[in-house]
Short mmCIF file of C-alpha atoms and ligand atoms in Angstrom, two decimals:
data_model
loop_
_atom_site.label_atom_id
_atom_site.label_comp_id
_atom_site.label_asym_id
_atom_site.label_seq_id
_atom_site.Cartn_x
_atom_site.Cartn_y
_atom_site.Cartn_z
CA MET A 1 -43.91 -38.88 57.00
CA SER A 2 -43.88 -35.11 57.14
CA LYS A 3 -46.53 -33.06 55.40
CA THR A 4 -44.16 -31.69 52.77
CA ASN A 5 -43.49 -35.24 51.54
CA HIS A 6 -47.06 -35.29 50.19
CA LEU A 7 -46.70 -32.07 48.25
CA PRO A 8 -46.31 -32.53 44.50
CA LYS A 9 -42.91 -31.52 43.16
CA VAL A 10 -42.21 -29.92 39.80
CA GLY A 11 -38.74 -29.86 38.22
CA PHE A 12 -37.96 -26.86 36.03
CA VAL A 13 -35.51 -26.15 33.22
CA SER A 14 -35.31 -22.56 31.95
CA LEU A 15 -33.48 -21.95 28.67
CA GLY A 16 -33.26 -18.91 26.41
CA CYS A 17 -33.19 -15.14 26.67
CA PRO A 18 -34.23 -12.81 29.55
CA LYS A 19 -37.76 -12.74 28.12
CA ALA A 20 -37.98 -16.50 28.54
CA THR A 21 -36.59 -16.13 32.08
CA VAL A 22 -39.49 -13.83 32.90
CA ASP A 23 -41.96 -16.43 31.55
CA SER A 24 -40.28 -19.02 33.78
CA GLU A 25 -40.61 -16.74 36.79
CA HIS A 26 -44.34 -16.31 36.15
CA ILE A 27 -44.85 -20.09 35.92
CA LEU A 28 -42.73 -20.75 39.03
CA THR A 29 -44.67 -18.10 40.93
CA ARG A 30 -47.99 -19.70 40.01
CA LEU A 31 -46.71 -23.17 40.92
CA ARG A 32 -45.58 -21.99 44.34
CA ALA A 33 -48.79 -20.00 44.84
CA GLU A 34 -50.77 -23.18 44.30
CA GLY A 35 -48.63 -25.13 46.78
CA TYR A 36 -46.41 -27.12 44.42
CA LEU A 37 -42.79 -27.58 45.49
CA ILE A 38 -40.00 -26.85 43.03
CA SER A 39 -37.38 -29.56 42.74
CA GLY A 40 -33.79 -29.08 41.68
CA SER A 41 -33.47 -32.61 40.31
CA PHE A 42 -35.32 -34.54 37.63
CA GLN A 43 -35.36 -37.79 39.64
CA ASP A 44 -36.89 -36.15 42.67
CA ALA A 45 -39.66 -34.34 40.77
CA ASP A 46 -43.11 -35.72 39.94
CA LEU A 47 -43.10 -33.88 36.63
CA VAL A 48 -40.75 -31.55 34.73
CA VAL A 49 -41.49 -28.30 32.85
CA VAL A 50 -38.95 -27.35 30.17
CA ASN A 51 -39.05 -23.73 28.98
CA THR A 52 -37.36 -23.81 25.57
CA CYS A 53 -35.70 -21.42 23.14
CA GLY A 54 -36.20 -21.71 19.38
CA PHE A 55 -34.35 -18.66 18.16
CA ILE A 56 -31.42 -20.19 16.29
CA ASN A 57 -30.70 -23.74 15.29
CA SER A 58 -28.20 -24.37 18.09
CA ALA A 59 -30.83 -23.23 20.64
CA VAL A 60 -33.31 -25.68 19.09
CA GLU A 61 -30.77 -28.48 19.54
CA GLU A 62 -30.09 -27.48 23.15
CA SER A 63 -33.82 -27.39 23.89
CA LEU A 64 -34.46 -30.79 22.29
CA ASP A 65 -31.55 -32.26 24.28
CA ALA A 66 -32.95 -30.82 27.52
CA ILE A 67 -36.37 -32.33 26.78
CA GLY A 68 -34.72 -35.69 26.01
CA GLU A 69 -32.79 -35.62 29.28
CA ALA A 70 -35.90 -34.75 31.27
CA LEU A 71 -37.83 -37.58 29.59
CA ALA A 72 -35.05 -40.08 30.28
CA LYS A 73 -34.60 -39.13 33.92
CA ASN A 74 -38.18 -38.31 34.85
CA GLY A 75 -40.61 -39.37 32.12
CA LYS A 76 -43.36 -36.75 32.67
CA VAL A 77 -42.48 -33.62 30.71
CA ILE A 78 -44.38 -30.48 29.74
CA VAL A 79 -42.75 -28.22 27.13
CA THR A 80 -43.30 -24.49 26.84
CA GLY A 81 -41.47 -21.51 25.26
CA CYS A 82 -40.40 -20.47 21.78
CA LEU A 83 -39.64 -23.96 20.51
CA GLY A 84 -43.06 -25.00 21.82
CA ALA A 85 -44.56 -22.59 19.27
CA LYS A 86 -43.13 -24.92 16.63
CA GLY A 87 -45.20 -27.75 18.18
CA ASP A 88 -44.46 -30.28 15.45
CA VAL A 89 -40.72 -30.10 16.00
CA VAL A 90 -41.07 -31.06 19.66
CA LYS A 91 -43.68 -33.78 19.10
CA GLN A 92 -41.73 -35.31 16.23
CA ALA A 93 -38.48 -35.47 18.21
CA HIS A 94 -40.12 -36.47 21.50
CA PRO A 95 -43.60 -37.96 20.98
CA LYS A 96 -43.84 -38.83 24.71
CA VAL A 97 -44.06 -35.26 26.01
CA LEU A 98 -47.33 -34.67 27.86
CA ALA A 99 -48.11 -31.21 26.49
CA VAL A 100 -46.53 -28.49 24.36
CA THR A 101 -47.34 -24.78 24.58
CA GLY A 102 -45.81 -21.67 23.03
CA PRO A 103 -44.09 -18.87 24.94
CA HIS A 104 -45.91 -16.55 27.33
CA ALA A 105 -48.47 -19.26 28.17
CA THR A 106 -48.56 -19.53 31.96
CA ASP A 107 -52.28 -20.46 31.96
CA GLU A 108 -51.83 -23.30 29.46
CA VAL A 109 -48.78 -24.62 31.31
CA MET A 110 -50.70 -24.55 34.61
CA ALA A 111 -53.66 -26.36 32.99
CA ALA A 112 -51.30 -29.09 31.75
CA VAL A 113 -49.66 -29.34 35.18
CA HIS A 114 -53.11 -29.67 36.84
CA GLN A 115 -54.07 -32.42 34.42
CA HIS A 116 -50.98 -34.54 35.03
CA LEU A 117 -50.17 -33.62 38.64
CA PRO A 118 -53.27 -32.52 40.58
CA LYS A 119 -52.88 -29.44 42.66
CA PRO A 120 -52.48 -29.83 46.41
CA HIS A 121 -55.46 -29.02 48.60
CA ASP A 122 -53.67 -26.68 50.91
CA PRO A 123 -52.13 -23.89 48.87
CA TYR A 124 -49.33 -22.19 50.72
CA MET A 125 -50.27 -18.74 49.47
CA ASP A 126 -48.28 -17.10 52.23
CA LEU A 127 -45.10 -18.75 50.97
CA VAL A 128 -45.18 -16.61 47.86
CA PRO A 129 -43.70 -13.16 48.19
CA ALA A 130 -45.62 -10.33 46.46
CA GLN A 131 -42.82 -9.83 43.95
CA GLY A 132 -43.11 -13.47 42.80
CA ILE A 133 -40.36 -16.04 42.46
CA ARG A 134 -37.35 -14.72 40.63
CA LEU A 135 -34.43 -16.43 38.93
CA THR A 136 -32.10 -13.42 38.92
CA PRO A 137 -30.04 -12.52 42.04
CA LYS A 138 -32.01 -10.63 44.67
CA HIS A 139 -30.68 -7.17 43.85
CA TYR A 140 -31.69 -6.95 40.21
CA ALA A 141 -34.78 -8.05 38.31
CA TYR A 142 -36.15 -8.06 34.78
CA VAL A 143 -39.51 -6.37 34.24
CA LYS A 144 -41.24 -7.41 31.03
CA ILE A 145 -43.49 -4.62 29.80
CA SER A 146 -44.89 -6.17 26.64
CA GLU A 147 -44.93 -9.33 24.59
CA GLY A 148 -44.60 -9.78 20.82
CA CYS A 149 -43.57 -7.36 18.10
CA ASN A 150 -45.21 -5.46 15.23
CA HIS A 151 -42.04 -5.31 13.10
CA ARG A 152 -41.11 -7.87 10.52
CA CYS A 153 -37.32 -7.73 10.39
CA THR A 154 -36.46 -10.26 7.71
CA PHE A 155 -33.80 -12.07 9.78
CA CYS A 156 -36.10 -12.63 12.75
CA ILE A 157 -38.87 -15.13 13.48
CA ILE A 158 -39.87 -13.76 16.88
CA PRO A 159 -43.14 -12.20 15.60
CA SER A 160 -44.18 -15.56 14.15
CA LEU A 161 -43.35 -17.24 17.47
CA ARG A 162 -44.70 -14.63 19.86
CA GLY A 163 -47.25 -12.70 17.79
CA ASP A 164 -47.91 -8.99 17.48
CA LEU A 165 -47.23 -6.48 20.26
CA VAL A 166 -49.35 -6.81 23.41
CA SER A 167 -48.49 -4.26 26.10
CA ARG A 168 -49.10 -5.02 29.77
CA PRO A 169 -51.32 -2.53 31.60
CA VAL A 170 -49.15 0.29 32.90
CA GLY A 171 -50.56 -0.01 36.45
CA ASP A 172 -49.63 -3.73 36.56
CA VAL A 173 -46.09 -3.03 35.35
CA MET A 174 -45.66 -0.29 37.97
CA GLN A 175 -47.08 -2.49 40.73
CA GLU A 176 -44.66 -5.26 39.84
CA ALA A 177 -41.76 -2.77 39.80
CA GLN A 178 -42.84 -1.37 43.18
CA ASN A 179 -43.14 -4.88 44.69
CA LEU A 180 -39.65 -5.68 43.47
CA VAL A 181 -38.18 -2.51 44.96
CA ASN A 182 -40.05 -3.17 48.24
CA ALA A 183 -38.45 -6.64 48.28
CA GLY A 184 -34.94 -5.16 48.05
CA VAL A 185 -34.34 -5.00 44.31
CA LYS A 186 -31.86 -2.23 43.45
CA GLU A 187 -31.94 -2.39 39.68
CA LEU A 188 -34.91 -2.85 37.34
CA LEU A 189 -34.09 -4.05 33.83
CA VAL A 190 -36.92 -3.15 31.48
CA ILE A 191 -37.30 -5.74 28.73
CA SER A 192 -39.64 -6.66 25.89
CA GLN A 193 -39.15 -7.48 22.19
CA ASP A 194 -39.52 -3.78 21.39
CA THR A 195 -39.43 -1.49 24.44
CA SER A 196 -39.97 1.80 22.59
CA ALA A 197 -43.20 0.46 21.06
CA TYR A 198 -44.74 0.10 24.50
CA GLY A 199 -48.41 1.09 24.40
CA VAL A 200 -48.75 1.32 20.59
CA ASP A 201 -51.26 -1.56 20.58
CA VAL A 202 -53.50 0.15 23.17
CA LYS A 203 -53.09 3.61 21.56
CA TYR A 204 -51.06 4.75 24.57
CA ARG A 205 -54.10 4.28 26.79
CA THR A 206 -54.02 6.16 30.08
CA GLY A 207 -53.94 3.81 33.05
CA PHE A 208 -53.51 4.55 36.75
CA TRP A 209 -50.64 4.32 39.15
CA GLY A 210 -50.65 5.60 42.73
CA GLY A 211 -54.07 7.15 42.17
CA LYS A 212 -52.81 9.29 39.29
CA PRO A 213 -53.27 8.89 35.53
CA LEU A 214 -50.26 7.44 33.72
CA LYS A 215 -49.94 6.95 29.97
CA SER A 216 -48.92 3.52 28.58
CA ARG A 217 -45.89 4.95 26.80
CA MET A 218 -42.15 4.35 27.19
CA THR A 219 -41.22 7.90 28.24
CA GLU A 220 -43.98 8.19 30.85
CA LEU A 221 -43.35 4.65 32.14
CA ALA A 222 -39.60 5.23 32.41
CA ALA A 223 -40.17 8.51 34.28
CA ALA A 224 -42.58 6.83 36.72
CA MET A 225 -40.23 3.88 37.31
CA GLY A 226 -37.41 6.36 37.89
CA GLU A 227 -39.32 7.64 40.95
CA LEU A 228 -39.18 4.24 42.71
CA GLY A 229 -35.62 4.70 43.99
CA ALA A 230 -33.95 1.89 42.02
CA TRP A 231 -31.69 1.96 38.98
CA VAL A 232 -33.81 1.67 35.82
CA ARG A 233 -32.13 0.32 32.68
CA LEU A 234 -33.80 0.21 29.26
CA HIS A 235 -33.17 -2.77 26.96
CA TYR A 236 -34.18 -3.58 23.37
CA VAL A 237 -35.05 -0.03 22.40
CA TYR A 238 -35.91 0.08 18.70
CA PRO A 239 -34.58 3.32 17.14
CA TYR A 240 -37.88 5.21 16.79
CA PRO A 241 -37.72 9.03 16.76
CA HIS A 242 -39.39 9.31 20.18
CA VAL A 243 -36.43 7.54 21.82
CA ASP A 244 -34.96 11.07 21.92
CA GLU A 245 -37.45 11.84 24.70
CA VAL A 246 -35.86 9.53 27.27
CA ILE A 247 -32.39 11.11 26.96
CA PRO A 248 -33.31 14.12 29.18
CA LEU A 249 -34.56 11.66 31.85
CA MET A 250 -31.11 10.09 31.73
CA ALA A 251 -29.37 13.46 31.93
CA GLN A 252 -31.47 14.33 35.00
CA GLY A 253 -30.47 11.06 36.71
CA LYS A 254 -34.04 9.69 36.76
CA ILE A 255 -33.08 6.55 34.84
CA LEU A 256 -29.65 5.15 34.02
CA PRO A 257 -27.86 6.88 31.11
CA TYR A 258 -27.75 3.59 29.22
CA LEU A 259 -29.45 2.72 25.97
CA ASP A 260 -29.48 -0.76 24.47
CA ILE A 261 -30.48 0.12 20.92
CA PRO A 262 -29.92 -2.46 18.15
CA PHE A 263 -28.99 -0.71 14.87
CA GLN A 264 -28.14 -3.98 13.01
CA HIS A 265 -26.34 -2.27 10.11
CA ALA A 266 -25.40 1.13 8.69
CA ASN A 267 -25.85 0.69 4.96
CA GLN A 268 -29.21 1.87 3.60
CA ARG A 269 -29.66 -0.97 1.13
CA ILE A 270 -28.90 -3.67 3.70
CA LEU A 271 -31.14 -1.98 6.28
CA LYS A 272 -33.92 -1.98 3.69
CA LEU A 273 -33.39 -5.68 2.96
CA MET A 274 -33.56 -6.26 6.72
CA LYS A 275 -36.75 -4.17 6.87
CA ARG A 276 -35.08 -1.93 9.45
CA PRO A 277 -35.45 1.85 9.65
CA ALA A 278 -33.05 4.76 9.45
CA SER A 279 -30.23 6.21 7.51
CA SER A 280 -26.86 6.09 9.18
CA GLU A 281 -26.31 9.87 8.83
CA ASN A 282 -29.48 10.41 10.72
CA VAL A 283 -28.41 7.96 13.41
CA LEU A 284 -25.00 9.62 13.74
CA ALA A 285 -26.62 13.04 14.11
CA ARG A 286 -28.97 11.68 16.77
CA ILE A 287 -26.13 10.04 18.70
CA LYS A 288 -24.25 13.35 18.66
CA GLN A 289 -27.30 15.17 19.93
CA TRP A 290 -27.94 12.55 22.67
CA ARG A 291 -24.37 12.91 23.89
CA GLU A 292 -24.67 16.68 23.95
CA ILE A 293 -27.71 16.36 26.22
CA CYS A 294 -26.31 13.48 28.27
CA PRO A 295 -22.51 13.27 28.05
CA ASP A 296 -22.39 10.14 30.26
CA LEU A 297 -24.68 8.16 27.96
CA THR A 298 -23.54 4.55 27.40
CA LEU A 299 -24.67 3.14 24.07
CA ARG A 300 -24.93 -0.59 23.46
CA SER A 301 -25.93 -1.90 20.07
CA THR A 302 -25.98 -5.09 18.03
CA PHE A 303 -25.08 -5.65 14.38
CA ILE A 304 -25.43 -8.43 11.85
CA VAL A 305 -22.41 -9.07 9.64
CA GLY A 306 -22.54 -10.92 6.31
CA PHE A 307 -26.26 -10.42 5.73
CA PRO A 308 -27.33 -11.92 2.35
CA GLY A 309 -25.99 -9.72 -0.46
CA GLU A 310 -23.70 -7.60 1.77
CA THR A 311 -20.78 -6.43 -0.38
CA GLU A 312 -17.30 -5.54 0.84
CA GLU A 313 -18.12 -1.83 0.32
CA GLU A 314 -21.33 -2.11 2.30
CA PHE A 315 -19.49 -3.85 5.10
CA GLU A 316 -16.83 -1.13 5.09
CA GLU A 317 -19.60 1.44 5.42
CA LEU A 318 -20.57 -0.34 8.64
CA LEU A 319 -16.98 -0.11 9.88
CA ASP A 320 -16.93 3.62 9.05
CA PHE A 321 -20.16 4.05 10.96
CA LEU A 322 -18.71 2.31 14.01
CA GLU A 323 -15.64 4.56 13.90
CA GLN A 324 -17.80 7.63 13.83
CA ALA A 325 -20.47 6.46 16.27
CA GLN A 326 -17.93 5.45 18.96
CA LEU A 327 -20.41 3.13 20.64
CA ASP A 328 -19.48 1.85 24.08
CA ARG A 329 -20.62 -1.76 23.74
CA VAL A 330 -21.28 -3.77 20.61
CA GLY A 331 -22.55 -7.28 20.07
CA ALA A 332 -22.06 -8.61 16.53
CA PHE A 333 -23.21 -11.81 14.89
CA ALA A 334 -22.58 -13.41 11.53
CA TYR A 335 -25.94 -13.76 9.74
CA SER A 336 -27.33 -17.20 10.43
CA PRO A 337 -30.32 -18.48 8.47
CA VAL A 338 -32.95 -19.18 11.11
CA ASP A 339 -35.60 -21.61 9.84
CA GLY A 340 -38.62 -19.61 8.69
CA ALA A 341 -36.86 -16.21 8.36
CA ALA A 342 -37.76 -14.25 5.22
CA ALA A 343 -34.11 -13.23 4.62
CA ASN A 344 -33.21 -16.84 3.81
CA ALA A 345 -34.85 -16.36 0.40
CA LEU A 346 -32.62 -13.38 -0.48
CA PRO A 347 -29.96 -13.94 -3.14
CA ASP A 348 -26.17 -13.87 -2.79
CA HIS A 349 -25.62 -15.38 0.64
CA VAL A 350 -22.18 -14.46 1.92
CA PRO A 351 -19.87 -17.50 2.28
CA PRO A 352 -19.24 -18.46 5.92
CA GLU A 353 -15.49 -17.80 5.72
CA VAL A 354 -16.14 -14.24 4.45
CA GLN A 355 -18.72 -13.72 7.20
CA GLN A 356 -16.23 -14.86 9.84
CA GLU A 357 -13.47 -12.67 8.41
CA ARG A 358 -15.79 -9.61 8.46
CA LEU A 359 -16.96 -10.44 11.97
CA ALA A 360 -13.35 -10.62 13.18
CA ARG A 361 -12.52 -7.26 11.54
CA LEU A 362 -15.54 -5.61 13.08
CA MET A 363 -14.83 -7.00 16.55
CA LEU A 364 -11.18 -5.93 16.34
CA LEU A 365 -12.16 -2.38 15.46
CA GLN A 366 -14.83 -2.26 18.14
CA GLU A 367 -12.47 -3.66 20.78
CA GLU A 368 -10.17 -0.71 20.16
CA ILE A 369 -13.07 1.72 20.41
CA SER A 370 -14.44 0.11 23.59
CA GLU A 371 -10.95 0.06 25.09
CA GLN A 372 -10.45 3.77 24.39
CA ARG A 373 -13.85 4.65 25.80
CA LEU A 374 -13.21 2.68 28.99
CA LYS A 375 -9.75 4.22 29.37
CA ARG A 376 -11.37 7.65 29.65
CA LYS A 377 -12.98 6.50 32.89
CA ILE A 378 -9.67 5.98 34.72
CA GLY A 379 -9.40 8.44 37.61
CA LYS A 380 -13.15 9.05 37.75
CA THR A 381 -15.30 8.33 40.77
CA MET A 382 -18.56 6.49 40.24
CA LYS A 383 -21.31 4.61 42.04
CA VAL A 384 -21.38 0.87 41.40
CA LEU A 385 -23.69 -1.98 42.41
CA VAL A 386 -22.02 -5.07 43.88
CA ASP A 387 -22.95 -8.42 42.28
CA GLU A 388 -20.70 -10.82 44.17
CA VAL A 389 -17.88 -10.91 46.69
CA ASP A 390 -15.06 -13.39 47.28
CA GLU A 391 -11.59 -13.42 48.85
CA ASP A 392 -10.15 -11.53 45.84
CA GLY A 393 -12.55 -8.63 46.27
CA ALA A 394 -15.91 -7.61 44.89
CA ILE A 395 -17.34 -7.72 41.37
CA ALA A 396 -19.67 -4.84 40.68
CA ARG A 397 -21.29 -3.01 37.79
CA SER A 398 -21.54 0.68 36.96
CA PHE A 399 -24.42 2.39 35.14
CA SER A 400 -22.65 1.37 31.91
CA ASP A 401 -22.84 -2.36 32.58
CA ALA A 402 -25.96 -4.47 32.21
CA PRO A 403 -25.72 -7.85 33.94
CA GLU A 404 -24.41 -10.75 31.87
CA ILE A 405 -23.95 -8.86 28.60
CA ASP A 406 -21.56 -6.01 29.47
CA GLY A 407 -18.36 -5.70 31.48
CA VAL A 408 -17.84 -5.48 35.23
CA VAL A 409 -15.93 -3.37 37.75
CA TYR A 410 -13.45 -5.32 39.89
CA ILE A 411 -13.01 -3.79 43.35
CA GLU A 412 -9.79 -5.21 44.71
CA ASN A 413 -10.29 -3.89 48.25
CA GLY A 414 -14.00 -4.80 48.34
CA GLN A 415 -13.89 -7.97 50.49
CA GLN A 416 -16.17 -6.49 53.16
CA LEU A 417 -18.93 -5.54 50.71
CA LYS A 418 -22.11 -7.56 50.10
CA ALA A 419 -24.05 -8.36 46.95
CA GLY A 420 -26.62 -5.60 46.46
CA ASP A 421 -24.51 -2.83 48.06
CA PHE A 422 -24.06 0.48 46.28
CA VAL A 423 -20.57 1.87 46.75
CA GLU A 424 -18.54 4.83 45.48
CA VAL A 425 -15.33 3.74 43.78
CA LYS A 426 -12.44 5.36 41.97
CA ILE A 427 -11.50 3.75 38.66
CA THR A 428 -7.82 2.73 38.56
CA ASP A 429 -7.44 0.61 35.41
CA SER A 430 -9.28 -0.71 32.37
CA ASP A 431 -9.10 -3.10 29.41
CA GLU A 432 -11.44 -3.55 26.41
CA HIS A 433 -14.29 -4.96 28.56
CA ASP A 434 -13.84 -4.29 32.25
CA LEU A 435 -12.72 -1.74 34.81
CA TRP A 436 -10.70 -2.04 38.01
CA ALA A 437 -11.40 0.23 40.96
CA GLU A 438 -10.89 0.90 44.65
CA ILE A 439 -13.35 2.05 47.27
CA VAL A 440 -13.01 5.76 47.99
S1 LIG B 501 -37.90 -5.62 16.18
FE1 LIG B 501 -36.76 -7.30 17.15
S2 LIG B 501 -38.30 -8.85 17.70
FE2 LIG B 501 -39.27 -7.43 16.26
S3 LIG B 501 -38.99 -8.43 14.27
FE3 LIG B 501 -37.27 -7.01 14.52
S4 LIG B 501 -35.59 -8.22 15.47
FE4 LIG B 501 -37.52 -9.39 15.67
#
């Protein structure tokens, strides 16, 4: 029998958002560092780790199903992630699980793995690349800069699952980003629950990077990351006033001119009920100013439709806002009462059929806006990053497109390209989501 047959094997299921993916990568990296093998099948593994999502009720169901499947096919299961923070739910549904931890708990997961599947004596440290094990394709990677959130938006239970903001040391974040770029990563996607709050918990402490002082603060971190030679894209930027500071970095080409900034609504009263900041006039004035400084800026935002108590007039105010704001990308959701969210106790819940009707109206309006904004790109030349190639051509993304959530650029004569290539293309066509282009 070969030596690898003696190595313990761990199966892994990773559910949930990009933040959960990053947790999975940390656990997988530690497992490989300690010499465990990772198995693609439940039957073949000695034990299975399920990283769960608990955000909305359908995610809870999916997570419980995944745990059930792992128990049926393997029997030894450790649960981690957001649903794990609601420990009772998991234990009640599946009393046979070996251990349950919350999110962001690599040490606890490793302790549970050690207890039920002892670590091999000969760790293959050299098998682990410095950038860790990643679940995203080789040319882009998520970099998580903090965990938790100090806000208490009434529709959200993330702070109760993940706790208050804890920022990673700025030197560690930069080292991870540098390792990723050294390993061939072309695009760094900065994520957290609240990217613009980075460093608040440590009073923007000054750390060190490359022998120089560097403040733990979004603007300084973004500027430093922009020096690494990769695309840098900012996600989950809460609309604080200091977000204005990163726009000049975008205009100078240091980081991508792309801002993922959830506004959630436009009406003052609803925003107040959501415990969200800002007046819409203020937001519109800021957007105008951002576009004056950085005309290429792509704005992505998310909105909740049919929040408890939302009247027809308040909803129409949101539509007016969208018309004026001319955002590039919008994600919208009908309010869904997540167990444990404070907003559930608000009066006058909007009936589901009215929610759906408002959602459809909003999406229709936004589709027209997105379509018009994409149409303006026809004839322009831009640099894109190739994600995949097949016999029909290449599928790439421009600075306006984050992986998985935005559109793509189809390059019909791109058969000879490879994933991870940067290429200059001329835009030839568009619809409400995507662009078509040819290599110039
Ligand atoms: S800022 Fe985001 S993570 Fe924090 S409470 Fe609000 S919605 Fe939840």
